[in-house]
Amino acid sequence: MPHWTELIAEKKQRQLKSIPQEWLVSPPPDSTLDVTGFPETCGLLTAREIEITNTSVDVLLEKLACGEWTAVDVTTAFYKRAVVAHQFVNCLTEIFVDRALARAAELDDHFIRTGKVVGPLHGLPISLKDQLCIKGLETTMGYVSWIGRYAEKNAVLVDILIECGAVPFVRTNLPQTVMWPESFNNIFGRTTNPHNRSLTPGGSSGGEGALIALKGSPLGVGSDIGGSIRIPSSFCGLYSLRPSYGRVPYCGALNSLEGQDSVHSVFGPMTNSVGGVKAFMKAVVNAKPWLKDPLAVRKRWHEDEYNLADHGYGKDLCFAIMWDDGVVVPHPPIRRSLEITKAALEKAGHKVVDWKPIKHRLLADTTRSIWNAASSEDYMMTTSATGEPIIATMELDDSDATAAPFRPKKIGITAYQLWQAQKLRRDIRKEYLDHWEATSSETGTGRPVDAIICPASSYAATPHGKNRYTNYTTVWNALDYPATTFPVTTVDPTLDAKKPRRVFYDDFDKGIHEMYDPEIFKNAPVCLQLVGRTLEEEAIIKMTEIVDGALAAAK
């Protein structure tokens, strides 16, 4: 067996060979932090390709459906931009240009012959996190041990996207084990944030976040067990959705902690518009995934739920803002984004109240107890084949290692102890349900609060290795509440000056406060979450559109 470092070298060589030579550009020097403008000035993309790649998913689908743009043209444009993005931020794992263009040509041929689209996502290039198996390709998930393992069939979601007319065209980077909120592994290395390359794009779907922020993909699929769709989306300025368990099929994809059936990982969309989130969800759930995945929920797209039938049809909505979670107080840019959103919603005629969080620390700690029940064993079993080291920090410099939020702290617990953790979580879910129902007394609508608006993180994108707190996303995984992200603003050192605080929840809260320096976080996007109740994907997509519209009108 070759040494694990040799396996990496061979894999990296193959990745480099998969990039068309004529698509290689001269990347800016490392000292250039914001690279968001470079894809359009690097000289590789034509004016038409720039136009295509700056187009939202809704409009792309319209132009593809009427034949104005071909699938080959759209796929080529995004592929070129994706490869350019990769040269700036190291976001891709698998690159398979010929295969994707052959698929796009088939779609164009079908359209020419029949005058019809193959499905609702006809011709749309879609990027996939490196967990979603594609027949004939490796899926390493950042593990050296999985180099050379070629998939014998597609993951169910890949089959469904193909059935809907999409063009899977790249796979994207993630951390070893996928249980980190940043994106670094021993094979492909570190992905950086295109808004500021000294900052992390987040994780574990950080390759998707960085790629879509550079408009190298119109829509990508990430996964989320504790925030892995929403953290990179918020750090990179994207719209996204963490759906409820089973709404989007997971069958046939790779994962860590397989067999941990309590707090499930879910797949969901990441994109540059809320319309993209809707297009993905509507297409996937209407393809009846429950006929291909036994864990998929039998629920088609409900138009009346999207029209907010359960929420007064969207008239006089009542949103609750969670200013902090009772554990860590967010940095000034996050606070400002909450204030902007509150003012915009009130101006649009909606009611806004405060959300009182209950037991968030306990809920997140219990969730980590469930993951950590056997996570160390899981990682050791996977890495043992090659002797690849298990990564212990996301720091650039190992001497400054900090405890990471998703990682195991001890080896295993008994089955009985696991049951107690699962029971505690179940009981808190009931308390939270009752807590939400009780808000009907303060909304003035006769209904409980329609949705919660809260931070996606206590900070904007952090320097590499410093993303140490994920409870703002993880609690909603534990409760199985669907949540979107939406962009509000960016860090502005003038507006977001550091404010002194005298009172802290504890030393950890104080440490998070002290890491804030507006110059370090400069230009980082600031997003928030909108949280609904289990299986309310349609409603929270609509409410995100309403919030997005209110923010645009207020500007």
GROMACS .gro file of N, CA and C in nm, residues 16 19 110 118 169 203 206 324 339 462 483 489 494-495:
model
   42
   16LEU      N    1  -0.542   1.815  -1.126
   16LEU     CA    2  -0.482   1.919  -1.210
   16LEU      C    3  -0.500   1.887  -1.359
   19ILE      N    4  -0.833   1.979  -1.543
   19ILE     CA    5  -0.864   2.119  -1.576
   19ILE      C    6  -0.813   2.149  -1.717
  110HIS      N    7  -3.251   1.701  -2.708
  110HIS     CA    8  -3.390   1.671  -2.671
  110HIS      C    9  -3.479   1.791  -2.698
  118VAL      N   10  -3.673   1.878  -2.047
  118VAL     CA   11  -3.673   1.746  -1.984
  118VAL      C   12  -3.744   1.751  -1.848
  169PHE      N   13  -2.213   1.929  -1.244
  169PHE     CA   14  -2.095   1.965  -1.323
  169PHE      C   15  -1.965   1.978  -1.244
  203GLY      N   16  -1.805   2.604   0.695
  203GLY     CA   17  -1.811   2.463   0.659
  203GLY      C   18  -1.931   2.398   0.726
  206GLY      N   19  -1.813   2.441   0.268
  206GLY     CA   20  -1.740   2.564   0.238
  206GLY      C   21  -1.699   2.578   0.093
  324ASP      N   22  -2.998   3.737   2.100
  324ASP     CA   23  -2.888   3.646   2.133
  324ASP      C   24  -2.948   3.519   2.193
  339GLU      N   25  -3.114   4.474   1.358
  339GLU     CA   26  -3.184   4.603   1.368
  339GLU      C   27  -3.236   4.649   1.231
  462THR      N   28  -1.487   3.423   1.009
  462THR     CA   29  -1.373   3.443   1.099
  462THR      C   30  -1.241   3.413   1.027
  483ALA      N   31  -3.470   2.607   0.830
  483ALA     CA   32  -3.419   2.743   0.842
  483ALA      C   33  -3.353   2.785   0.711
  489THR      N   34  -2.619   4.264   0.495
  489THR     CA   35  -2.522   4.372   0.482
  489THR      C   36  -2.381   4.312   0.480
  494THR      N   37  -1.671   5.140   1.009
  494THR     CA   38  -1.726   5.266   1.061
  494THR      C   39  -1.856   5.242   1.139
  495LEU      N   40  -1.946   5.165   1.076
  495LEU     CA   41  -2.077   5.140   1.139
  495LEU      C   42  -2.068   5.033   1.248
   0.00000   0.00000   0.00000
